[in-house]
Amino acid sequence: MRGFRTDLAMESIGDGSGGIEGVQVSQQQMGEISRTRIVIESRRAAEALSRPRGEYITLACDSLSRCDTDNRKRLVQLIAQGVRAMLPKDGEILVVGLGNRNVTADALGTRVVERMLVTRHLREAMAEEMQGKLRGVSAIAPGVLGLTGIETAELCRGLIGHVQPAAVIAIDALAAYESARICTTVQITDTGIEPGSGVGNHRLGLTYDTLGVKVIAVGVPMVVYASTIARDAMTRLMDEYGLMEDQHSPAAELLFRQISESFLGDMVVTPREIDEMVLSVADLLSDGLNRALQPALDEEMLHTYLHG
Amino acid sequence: MRGFRTDLAMESIGDGSGGIEGVQVSQQQMGEISRTRIVIESRRAAEALSRPRGEYITLACDSLSRCDTDNRKRLVQLIAQGVRAMLPKDGEILVVGLGNRNVTADALGTRVVERMLVTRHLREAMAEEMQGKLRGVSAIAPGVLGLTGIETAELCRGLIGHVQPAAVIAIDALAAYESARICTTVQITDTGIEPGSGVGNHRLGLTYDTLGVKVIAVGVPMVVYASTIARDAMTRLMDEYGLMEDQHSPAAELLFRQISESFLGDMVVTPREIDEMVLSVADLLSDGLNRALQPALDEEMLHTYLHG
Amino acid sequence: MRGFRTDLAMESIGDGSGGIEGVQVSQQQMGEISRTRIVIESRRAAEALSRPRGEYITLACDSLSRCDTDNRKRLVQLIAQGVRAMLPKDGEILVVGLGNRNVTADALGTRVVERMLVTRHLREAMAEEMQGKLRGVSAIAPGVLGLTGIETAELCRGLIGHVQPAAVIAIDALAAYESARICTTVQITDTGIEPGSGVGNHRLGLTYDTLGVKVIAVGVPMVVYASTIARDAMTRLMDEYGLMEDQHSPAAELLFRQISESFLGDMVVTPREIDEMVLSVADLLSDGLNRALQPALDEEMLHTYLHG
Amino acid sequence: MRGFRTDLAMESIGDGSGGIEGVQVSQQQMGEISRTRIVIESRRAAEALSRPRGEYITLACDSLSRCDTDNRKRLVQLIAQGVRAMLPKDGEILVVGLGNRNVTADALGTRVVERMLVTRHLREAMAEEMQGKLRGVSAIAPGVLGLTGIETAELCRGLIGHVQPAAVIAIDALAAYESARICTTVQITDTGIEPGSGVGNHRLGLTYDTLGVKVIAVGVPMVVYASTIARDAMTRLMDEYGLMEDQHSPAAELLFRQISESFLGDMVVTPREIDEMVLSVADLLSDGLNRALQPALDEEMLHTYLHG
């Protein structure tokens, strides 16, 4: 699978059947939802997979945007659990929505931030009793470098100095290797956002190293790069024709590259209904995150705070 | 190229070098813009190309959305000329924007309609002198079947009975075969919109046969189907490996089909910046159409009527 | 209250304490929601109130957009009941969203149409058993005269000839006399939409007379005209200073008119959060309408059809 | 005019005929545009006017959103001149768009930021020759306290520490006293944004004192508070009836307050077409600001950088 671009740890490890040294994989099936937990433990495994050491929770189902009420409730709960387990027990949280709000497939982060229950500014005005129940949350979708002239990581650093959160939750639209992953998979990881990942290709990452606080990243694949589709089709064809050993020949690589480059870097594959799907997935993620951040509020109270 | 989906007559005729009986092709280069005129004359040619008899004007340049001021002016003029030559000399015109306004790549028709100078309701209130100068134009973007429960063709038929236009101009987002065509090509044709074409796959066409008036269709490719990308990559690979004669073997067709179907019908390839490009192309087309429909108004007056 | 503009029958009859001949008024309180039923029976009463004979249901509560879950459920039910009682027992229904989607306070009709369960095109493909359960619904938001060049009433007439609905439901944003009515009141009436009403001032009405089928109108006040606010302030002041008899003097009328005209026709008063409120009210109305139109579907099934 | 809310210095000084000590006023008429320069020099004058010492440039014309090409060009030039005269000669500039992007009348700042030529991130990659010509500009529309949990002023402070701009340009939607000011007036001032001003009522100001750098504020009235309309109508009536001396009586004040409070704080008056007007005014302001910030680029080059 070399050469293919994916932001999902689950796709990096392949079908995992053989097992990779230094990588723990465990899987559970809950109704129609599968939950996979991958822990990359050793530096060597991290290097082999080009992915930082840490924990990766992957939730998958047939469709995140069109599941029935029961599966949706289960997904919200599983997202909440996954995030809560990675959160520091106390302290304020800063939610950062990455990506470009003007690019449909890249707007997921912004759309989630719009749906967060923001409480940081309310806490002072609250009764002491309530203060203890409500976690301080701030949220921002600062916009991409091309629109602001400022790297998101730089901007967050300034903000973190001021807000002093115990952790950052970063939301991003991801690129996958398989088109079947689009809007069907949630990845939650304590490794933050890596440079070069996301639909919009962040130049700097958002990690403990760059921000100085823990960064929990939550993402959903929204695109597959068009070059990946082409490369994949060719690989399958070569397999079919018994040309496997040829796949890494200079001639095949040249052809691969010619075709990939003819699609340029910014051609992406999405479902035709991606506009609607992004909003629906943002609803799902924000429900899970608000639940994770405010365990003392029940569904009704969360709804009242958000819309009431 | 069999099996590939395209809404461009220009891609159907291939490189045209050999010439097809019953098809006239002529080409002009104007600075960075090429203008190709295809006339499908014989029924036989129409059948061979699966495309109705009629005239197809294709304008192509490096980018419709990012060209410099001079090339933009030339494009506006060429669109205006192409449409004006197909318009009846007198009578009202109904502009119909096809496609789904909630799907970025399919919203072109709606965005153009929003930018049209609509005059039908103004003419009665005008000085007689001005009336003679202003063509009556009405415009509607009725929305797709899935959102209205009504076929666009049905809806137009009712409206045409009432408005009695001399012709319809239908605007639509197209699917192309080559990704390089996206937002770089304008097709203007007097054959109307065929069933099964467009990003949203219209079930009924908008043609003289279905509407009872001449239908001029103006479209710009906004997507390539993901299956086309995959198929194309495989074909190139087979060419490279000298497997040309194998391309139509049952085994190859089966593999083609498996891969294509794995992408489902609604996976499309677009540039990442498609959101912004659609708006920019809509500005361009509406400038050309307003010029074609109101030749008595100069640029300044058109601007005043539209925004003043 | 002469001279004040309102689209609410409830405001036209004033506090109703005295009783008006030919007008029946009955009121119920259900928790925080009040339901008023006004029937204008005689031609004379209709003339006195400048409002057509017919039934007007008014639902009022503190806020349509921010009520708690229980009150929201009750509102949905009351809207569904009110509309269902006016609907013909059988036959297809056409839902028409009036107003301009590009003007926040006037976009209510469009936003409701976007949320309707549209079934007309699905019924043919359905099992016979299901067909009996599902009412045929089509829905369109055709846009205002200034954007299309076509009167909404004209456009509907053509469409009705084709779709042959048993009734039309027309949704519109209303203007009220009291600012406290904005986003707190729903009016349901079997008299249709009158000429000159609505935020956007429809030139032609949508009524049985113009369309040839029953028209049920559902509306919510979104604005108060600025001139109404000014006039109202002045009237209160005159009351306070014992200048009541002066209110209809030519001098007072002249001053009234000068001030009103200085605000022009298109200055409106809205809450600052009107953008969000419109979406929330559209959710509420569409929930009620979908329930009224599809009584055989429970909440879960409605949700699945709409989003699944 | 006590008690009326306005963000325009021009309205605070009244018709200025009598002259106020410590305040300089000069006015020029350029075709249909008037340019007024107010300098509040003394602390005493500042206190009397409840407005900080500094320079206020006011440009006024019949309509900012619907002026003809010539007046628009002149406005762009006058905005550019006004801002450039207040800018430090060298150093990077940070443009901050205030207000809530989800509230039409409050979205002006965000819409201007979206249209700014952002160069800070490009300068490193540029030829040295070009670097000298291009001023470093970054731009952000961080969102309001209720959506982020973070005061705009706090957020800017963190950002300024990092970006180190020579000055901030803050863009905001204003509230006026006279409805005729809406979308007809631009105010440019070197005093920054005051606490409590703007459509959204900023709790903290953006000034030299809070940010540590010069703050140039550019604003356009988008609303009048509904209570202002009511108060104004009542005052005019009292004048008419010779009750002037009564205007400050406790009874009149009580009535004033009752009516104002019945409209709540968040009822605002806007033209019905405010949605479209905001976009048009944002185009105008950004054209003026981009010209002010990049005097070395001509119109064609600015267009190419922004859209090319």
Tab-separated table of N, CA, C and O in Angstrom, chain C residues 5 102-105 179-180 182 198-201 225-226 229-238 240-241 243 246 249 251-252 255-256 259 262-263 265-273 275-276, chain D residues 5 102-105 179-180 182 198-201 225-226 229-238 240-241 243 246 249 251-252 255-256 259 262-263 265-273 275-276:
chain	number	residue	atom	x	y	z
C	5	ARG	N	-50.209	47.834	10.138
C	5	ARG	CA	-50.185	46.658	9.290
C	5	ARG	C	-50.003	45.401	10.124
C	5	ARG	O	-49.089	45.321	10.934
C	102	ASN	N	-33.179	34.658	-0.032
C	102	ASN	CA	-31.982	35.456	0.225
C	102	ASN	C	-32.208	36.575	1.234
C	102	ASN	O	-31.319	37.374	1.479
C	103	VAL	N	-33.418	36.669	1.766
C	103	VAL	CA	-33.721	37.671	2.788
C	103	VAL	C	-34.079	36.911	4.063
C	103	VAL	O	-35.116	36.247	4.136
C	104	THR	N	-33.204	36.981	5.046
C	104	THR	CA	-33.329	36.125	6.219
C	104	THR	C	-34.752	36.044	6.746
C	104	THR	O	-35.301	34.946	6.913
C	105	ALA	N	-35.364	37.197	7.001
C	105	ALA	CA	-36.670	37.204	7.656
C	105	ALA	C	-37.781	36.737	6.733
C	105	ALA	O	-38.890	36.456	7.175
C	179	SER	N	-44.326	43.659	18.375
C	179	SER	CA	-43.051	42.966	18.215
C	179	SER	C	-42.997	41.703	19.070
C	179	SER	O	-42.262	40.770	18.758
C	180	ALA	N	-43.791	41.641	20.110
C	180	ALA	CA	-43.788	40.440	20.949
C	180	ALA	C	-44.335	39.223	20.203
C	180	ALA	O	-44.175	38.088	20.657
C	182	ILE	N	-43.295	38.234	17.231
C	182	ILE	CA	-42.260	37.658	16.363
C	182	ILE	C	-41.754	36.335	16.932
C	182	ILE	O	-41.311	36.268	18.075
C	198	GLY	N	-47.544	39.270	4.020
C	198	GLY	CA	-46.231	38.657	4.049
C	198	GLY	C	-45.127	39.688	4.161
C	198	GLY	O	-45.319	40.865	3.879
C	199	VAL	N	-43.935	39.220	4.583
C	199	VAL	CA	-42.796	40.118	4.703
C	199	VAL	C	-42.475	40.725	3.344
C	199	VAL	O	-42.091	41.888	3.220
C	200	GLY	N	-42.635	39.934	2.303
C	200	GLY	CA	-42.253	40.389	0.969
C	200	GLY	C	-43.396	41.005	0.169
C	200	GLY	O	-43.227	41.304	-0.998
C	201	ASN	N	-44.587	41.173	0.772
C	201	ASN	CA	-45.683	41.859	0.083
C	201	ASN	C	-46.097	41.244	-1.252
C	201	ASN	O	-45.913	41.828	-2.317
C	225	TYR	N	-43.179	46.158	10.920
C	225	TYR	CA	-42.685	47.291	10.141
C	225	TYR	C	-42.238	48.409	11.071
C	225	TYR	O	-42.869	48.676	12.096
C	226	ALA	N	-41.113	49.032	10.731
C	226	ALA	CA	-40.551	50.095	11.570
C	226	ALA	C	-41.555	51.220	11.746
C	226	ALA	O	-41.646	51.824	12.821
C	229	ILE	N	-43.821	50.550	14.652
C	229	ILE	CA	-43.194	50.839	15.954
C	229	ILE	C	-43.314	52.329	16.276
C	229	ILE	O	-43.691	52.723	17.385
C	230	ALA	N	-42.999	53.147	15.276
C	230	ALA	CA	-43.036	54.593	15.493
C	230	ALA	C	-44.458	55.048	15.797
C	230	ALA	O	-44.707	55.796	16.747
C	231	ARG	N	-45.403	54.584	14.984
C	231	ARG	CA	-46.807	54.956	15.151
C	231	ARG	C	-47.321	54.538	16.510
C	231	ARG	O	-48.046	55.284	17.180
C	232	ASP	N	-46.929	53.348	16.888
C	232	ASP	CA	-47.379	52.805	18.159
C	232	ASP	C	-46.839	53.645	19.321
C	232	ASP	O	-47.577	53.979	20.263
C	233	ALA	N	-45.574	54.017	19.244
C	233	ALA	CA	-44.968	54.824	20.310
C	233	ALA	C	-45.709	56.147	20.434
C	233	ALA	O	-46.015	56.619	21.537
C	234	MET	N	-46.038	56.742	19.293
C	234	MET	CA	-46.718	58.021	19.314
C	234	MET	C	-48.135	57.899	19.881
C	234	MET	O	-48.583	58.760	20.647
C	235	THR	N	-48.815	56.834	19.509
C	235	THR	CA	-50.174	56.633	20.015
C	235	THR	C	-50.168	56.486	21.530
C	235	THR	O	-50.991	57.074	22.243
C	236	ARG	N	-49.219	55.733	22.034
C	236	ARG	CA	-49.145	55.550	23.492
C	236	ARG	C	-48.908	56.871	24.206
C	236	ARG	O	-49.455	57.143	25.266
C	237	LEU	N	-48.025	57.669	23.602
C	237	LEU	CA	-47.708	58.955	24.202
C	237	LEU	C	-48.940	59.846	24.241
C	237	LEU	O	-49.220	60.513	25.243
C	238	MET	N	-49.688	59.841	23.140
C	238	MET	CA	-50.891	60.676	23.083
C	238	MET	C	-51.914	60.210	24.104
C	238	MET	O	-52.578	61.041	24.747
C	240	GLU	N	-51.211	58.832	26.919
C	240	GLU	CA	-50.664	59.246	28.198
C	240	GLU	C	-50.979	60.712	28.488
C	240	GLU	O	-51.303	61.090	29.603
C	241	TYR	N	-50.863	61.536	27.438
C	241	TYR	CA	-51.074	62.968	27.628
C	241	TYR	C	-52.512	63.393	27.388
C	241	TYR	O	-52.808	64.567	27.235
C	243	LEU	N	-54.366	63.060	24.806
C	243	LEU	CA	-54.576	63.673	23.489
C	243	LEU	C	-55.312	62.713	22.559
C	243	LEU	O	-55.175	62.776	21.334
C	246	ASP	N	-57.151	63.760	19.653
C	246	ASP	CA	-56.299	64.395	18.661
C	246	ASP	C	-55.705	63.400	17.653
C	246	ASP	O	-55.167	63.772	16.628
C	249	SER	N	-56.671	63.769	14.154
C	249	SER	CA	-56.645	65.116	13.571
C	249	SER	C	-55.712	65.115	12.363
C	249	SER	O	-54.765	64.335	12.312
C	251	ALA	N	-53.416	67.133	11.647
C	251	ALA	CA	-52.037	67.432	12.052
C	251	ALA	C	-51.329	66.170	12.538
C	251	ALA	O	-50.187	65.895	12.174
C	252	ALA	N	-52.027	65.381	13.378
C	252	ALA	CA	-51.429	64.152	13.893
C	252	ALA	C	-51.180	63.160	12.749
C	252	ALA	O	-50.114	62.533	12.671
C	255	LEU	N	-48.088	64.162	10.811
C	255	LEU	CA	-46.870	63.829	11.548
C	255	LEU	C	-46.629	62.320	11.487
C	255	LEU	O	-45.507	61.864	11.215
C	256	PHE	N	-47.688	61.559	11.718
C	256	PHE	CA	-47.583	60.097	11.604
C	256	PHE	C	-46.976	59.714	10.253
C	256	PHE	O	-46.040	58.940	10.158
C	259	ILE	N	-43.242	60.662	9.666
C	259	ILE	CA	-42.302	59.767	10.353
C	259	ILE	C	-42.298	58.400	9.683
C	259	ILE	O	-41.247	57.833	9.398
C	262	SER	N	-40.449	58.454	6.491
C	262	SER	CA	-39.004	58.628	6.609
C	262	SER	C	-38.318	57.275	6.822
C	262	SER	O	-37.139	57.142	6.613
C	263	PHE	N	-39.095	56.284	7.251
C	263	PHE	CA	-38.499	54.940	7.431
C	263	PHE	C	-38.642	54.098	6.180
C	263	PHE	O	-38.232	52.961	6.149
C	265	GLY	N	-40.603	51.974	3.041
C	265	GLY	CA	-41.427	50.780	3.162
C	265	GLY	C	-40.658	49.568	3.635
C	265	GLY	O	-41.236	48.626	4.180
C	266	ASP	N	-39.353	49.567	3.461
C	266	ASP	CA	-38.667	48.289	3.658
C	266	ASP	C	-37.826	48.232	4.919
C	266	ASP	O	-36.976	47.360	5.052
C	267	MET	N	-38.051	49.150	5.846
C	267	MET	CA	-37.359	49.034	7.132
C	267	MET	C	-38.195	48.140	8.038
C	267	MET	O	-39.386	48.407	8.255
C	268	VAL	N	-37.579	47.109	8.569
C	268	VAL	CA	-38.323	46.189	9.419
C	268	VAL	C	-37.606	46.004	10.747
C	268	VAL	O	-36.403	46.210	10.855
C	269	VAL	N	-38.376	45.609	11.733
C	269	VAL	CA	-37.831	45.336	13.060
C	269	VAL	C	-37.795	43.829	13.255
C	269	VAL	O	-38.797	43.142	13.023
C	270	THR	N	-36.642	43.313	13.639
C	270	THR	CA	-36.502	41.882	13.930
C	270	THR	C	-35.632	41.716	15.162
C	270	THR	O	-34.863	42.605	15.505
C	271	PRO	N	-35.740	40.566	15.824
C	271	PRO	CA	-34.770	40.279	16.872
C	271	PRO	C	-33.393	40.138	16.221
C	271	PRO	O	-33.294	39.762	15.051
C	272	ARG	N	-32.341	40.435	16.952
C	272	ARG	CA	-30.997	40.335	16.403
C	272	ARG	C	-30.679	38.907	15.986
C	272	ARG	O	-29.915	38.681	15.059
C	273	GLU	N	-31.282	37.920	16.638
C	273	GLU	CA	-30.962	36.516	16.355
C	273	GLU	C	-31.920	35.917	15.336
C	273	GLU	O	-32.157	34.711	15.313
C	275	ASP	N	-31.722	35.127	12.277
C	275	ASP	CA	-31.174	34.095	11.383
C	275	ASP	C	-31.383	32.707	11.973
C	275	ASP	O	-31.859	31.791	11.303
C	276	GLU	N	-31.001	32.553	13.226
C	276	GLU	CA	-31.123	31.266	13.899
C	276	GLU	C	-32.590	30.909	14.150
C	276	GLU	O	-33.005	29.750	14.021
D	5	ARG	N	-28.753	55.560	21.408
D	5	ARG	CA	-27.511	54.859	21.170
D	5	ARG	C	-27.012	55.082	19.752
D	5	ARG	O	-27.760	54.905	18.797
D	102	ASN	N	-23.070	34.495	11.900
D	102	ASN	CA	-24.386	33.870	11.755
D	102	ASN	C	-25.545	34.849	11.948
D	102	ASN	O	-26.701	34.450	11.920
D	103	VAL	N	-25.231	36.106	12.197
D	103	VAL	CA	-26.258	37.134	12.339
D	103	VAL	C	-26.055	38.129	11.196
D	103	VAL	O	-25.057	38.856	11.176
D	104	THR	N	-26.986	38.128	10.250
D	104	THR	CA	-26.782	38.880	9.012
D	104	THR	C	-26.228	40.272	9.251
D	104	THR	O	-25.214	40.654	8.672
D	105	ALA	N	-26.905	41.047	10.103
D	105	ALA	CA	-26.542	42.450	10.267
D	105	ALA	C	-25.235	42.617	11.030
D	105	ALA	O	-24.658	43.698	11.042
D	179	SER	N	-32.107	55.990	11.034
D	179	SER	CA	-32.151	54.830	10.134
D	179	SER	C	-31.609	55.186	8.755
D	179	SER	O	-31.128	54.312	8.034
D	180	ALA	N	-31.626	56.459	8.398
D	180	ALA	CA	-31.083	56.841	7.094
D	180	ALA	C	-29.574	56.591	7.000
D	180	ALA	O	-29.002	56.611	5.919
D	182	ILE	N	-28.072	53.766	7.778
D	182	ILE	CA	-27.790	52.348	7.509
D	182	ILE	C	-27.302	52.161	6.076
D	182	ILE	O	-27.971	52.555	5.124
D	198	GLY	N	-21.040	48.505	18.564
D	198	GLY	CA	-21.246	47.469	17.559
D	198	GLY	C	-22.619	46.841	17.690
D	198	GLY	O	-23.289	46.956	18.711
D	199	VAL	N	-23.047	46.162	16.620
D	199	VAL	CA	-24.350	45.498	16.635
D	199	VAL	C	-24.396	44.445	17.743
D	199	VAL	O	-25.405	44.249	18.402
D	200	GLY	N	-23.255	43.802	17.963
D	200	GLY	CA	-23.214	42.708	18.925
D	200	GLY	C	-22.772	43.112	20.315
D	200	GLY	O	-22.589	42.265	21.179
D	201	ASN	N	-22.544	44.413	20.552
D	201	ASN	CA	-22.204	44.889	21.903
D	201	ASN	C	-20.973	44.251	22.531
D	201	ASN	O	-21.056	43.518	23.496
D	225	TYR	N	-31.373	50.610	16.832
D	225	TYR	CA	-32.121	49.877	17.849
D	225	TYR	C	-33.584	50.284	17.809
D	225	TYR	O	-33.909	51.455	17.632
D	226	ALA	N	-34.478	49.316	17.936
D	226	ALA	CA	-35.908	49.578	17.840
D	226	ALA	C	-36.330	50.590	18.897
D	226	ALA	O	-37.194	51.447	18.651
D	229	ILE	N	-35.929	54.079	17.616
D	229	ILE	CA	-37.013	54.487	16.723
D	229	ILE	C	-38.214	54.979	17.545
D	229	ILE	O	-38.792	56.035	17.264
D	230	ALA	N	-38.556	54.212	18.563
D	230	ALA	CA	-39.717	54.555	19.375
D	230	ALA	C	-39.483	55.879	20.109
D	230	ALA	O	-40.327	56.775	20.114
D	231	ARG	N	-38.325	55.996	20.700
D	231	ARG	CA	-37.976	57.207	21.455
D	231	ARG	C	-37.989	58.422	20.556
D	231	ARG	O	-38.462	59.478	20.923
D	232	ASP	N	-37.441	58.225	19.370
D	232	ASP	CA	-37.355	59.318	18.421
D	232	ASP	C	-38.759	59.775	18.013
D	232	ASP	O	-39.039	60.977	17.963
D	233	ALA	N	-39.643	58.810	17.750
D	233	ALA	CA	-41.007	59.156	17.342
D	233	ALA	C	-41.696	59.957	18.448
D	233	ALA	O	-42.370	60.967	18.202
D	234	MET	N	-41.476	59.544	19.688
D	234	MET	CA	-42.115	60.224	20.802
D	234	MET	C	-41.560	61.634	20.977
D	234	MET	O	-42.301	62.584	21.254
D	235	THR	N	-40.265	61.789	20.825
D	235	THR	CA	-39.663	63.108	20.964
D	235	THR	C	-40.224	64.073	19.921
D	235	THR	O	-40.549	65.222	20.213
D	236	ARG	N	-40.342	63.570	18.686
D	236	ARG	CA	-40.864	64.436	17.631
D	236	ARG	C	-42.295	64.877	17.934
D	236	ARG	O	-42.677	66.013	17.701
D	237	LEU	N	-43.049	63.934	18.444
D	237	LEU	CA	-44.440	64.253	18.772
D	237	LEU	C	-44.510	65.309	19.873
D	237	LEU	O	-45.302	66.257	19.805
D	238	MET	N	-43.666	65.159	20.877
D	238	MET	CA	-43.667	66.133	21.978
D	238	MET	C	-43.268	67.500	21.458
D	238	MET	O	-43.817	68.523	21.877
D	240	GLU	N	-43.802	68.618	18.499
D	240	GLU	CA	-44.958	69.091	17.728
D	240	GLU	C	-46.015	69.693	18.645
D	240	GLU	O	-46.616	70.725	18.335
D	241	TYR	N	-46.211	69.059	19.790
D	241	TYR	CA	-47.259	69.502	20.693
D	241	TYR	C	-46.773	70.495	21.739
D	241	TYR	O	-47.443	70.745	22.743
D	243	LEU	N	-44.497	70.161	23.955
D	243	LEU	CA	-44.265	69.550	25.268
D	243	LEU	C	-42.774	69.388	25.546
D	243	LEU	O	-42.345	68.505	26.286
D	246	ASP	N	-41.404	69.036	28.823
D	246	ASP	CA	-41.869	67.831	29.488
D	246	ASP	C	-40.979	66.609	29.203
D	246	ASP	O	-41.088	65.582	29.875
D	249	SER	N	-39.242	65.110	32.051
D	249	SER	CA	-40.025	64.892	33.266
D	249	SER	C	-39.982	63.413	33.623
D	249	SER	O	-39.830	62.557	32.746
D	251	ALA	N	-42.341	61.451	34.384
D	251	ALA	CA	-43.426	60.719	33.723
D	251	ALA	C	-43.026	60.347	32.298
D	251	ALA	O	-43.210	59.204	31.845
D	252	ALA	N	-42.461	61.311	31.567
D	252	ALA	CA	-42.045	61.043	30.188
D	252	ALA	C	-40.943	59.982	30.167
D	252	ALA	O	-40.963	59.052	29.353
D	255	LEU	N	-42.402	56.546	30.699
D	255	LEU	CA	-43.066	56.061	29.491
D	255	LEU	C	-42.029	55.633	28.443
D	255	LEU	O	-42.127	54.559	27.845
D	256	PHE	N	-41.027	56.513	28.250
D	256	PHE	CA	-39.928	56.170	27.342
D	256	PHE	C	-39.376	54.790	27.680
D	256	PHE	O	-39.219	53.928	26.831
D	259	ILE	N	-41.680	51.698	27.047
D	259	ILE	CA	-41.770	51.331	25.632
D	259	ILE	C	-40.457	50.709	25.153
D	259	ILE	O	-40.435	49.674	24.509
D	262	SER	N	-40.050	47.282	26.399
D	262	SER	CA	-40.948	46.299	25.802
D	262	SER	C	-40.354	45.752	24.503
D	262	SER	O	-40.737	44.712	24.022
D	263	PHE	N	-39.407	46.487	23.909
D	263	PHE	CA	-38.764	45.990	22.698
D	263	PHE	C	-37.522	45.166	22.997
D	263	PHE	O	-36.854	44.702	22.091
D	265	GLY	N	-33.617	44.319	24.423
D	265	GLY	CA	-32.359	44.865	23.915
D	265	GLY	C	-32.040	44.439	22.510
D	265	GLY	O	-31.266	45.078	21.826
D	266	ASP	N	-32.597	43.345	22.071
D	266	ASP	CA	-32.083	42.798	20.830
D	266	ASP	C	-33.016	42.958	19.631
D	266	ASP	O	-32.865	42.272	18.630
D	267	MET	N	-33.997	43.854	19.736
D	267	MET	CA	-34.799	44.154	18.555
D	267	MET	C	-34.100	45.253	17.766
D	267	MET	O	-33.787	46.308	18.321
D	268	VAL	N	-33.874	45.010	16.509
D	268	VAL	CA	-33.172	46.003	15.701
D	268	VAL	C	-33.961	46.298	14.427
D	268	VAL	O	-34.748	45.485	13.969
D	269	VAL	N	-33.718	47.464	13.899
D	269	VAL	CA	-34.354	47.881	12.649
D	269	VAL	C	-33.327	47.780	11.529
D	269	VAL	O	-32.214	48.278	11.671
D	270	THR	N	-33.697	47.110	10.457
D	270	THR	CA	-32.819	47.015	9.289
D	270	THR	C	-33.671	47.146	8.033
D	270	THR	O	-34.860	46.893	8.072
D	271	PRO	N	-33.027	47.501	6.920
D	271	PRO	CA	-33.756	47.408	5.653
D	271	PRO	C	-34.053	45.933	5.382
D	271	PRO	O	-33.302	45.048	5.820
D	272	ARG	N	-35.127	45.662	4.658
D	272	ARG	CA	-35.477	44.278	4.363
D	272	ARG	C	-34.386	43.575	3.559
D	272	ARG	O	-34.199	42.379	3.666
D	273	GLU	N	-33.636	44.345	2.770
D	273	GLU	CA	-32.616	43.732	1.905
D	273	GLU	C	-31.252	43.696	2.573
D	273	GLU	O	-30.218	43.689	1.886
D	275	ASP	N	-29.455	41.451	3.901
D	275	ASP	CA	-28.568	40.334	3.537
D	275	ASP	C	-27.662	40.696	2.358
D	275	ASP	O	-26.452	40.493	2.399
D	276	GLU	N	-28.302	41.205	1.307
D	276	GLU	CA	-27.558	41.557	0.105
D	276	GLU	C	-26.661	42.770	0.347
D	276	GLU	O	-25.532	42.852	-0.138
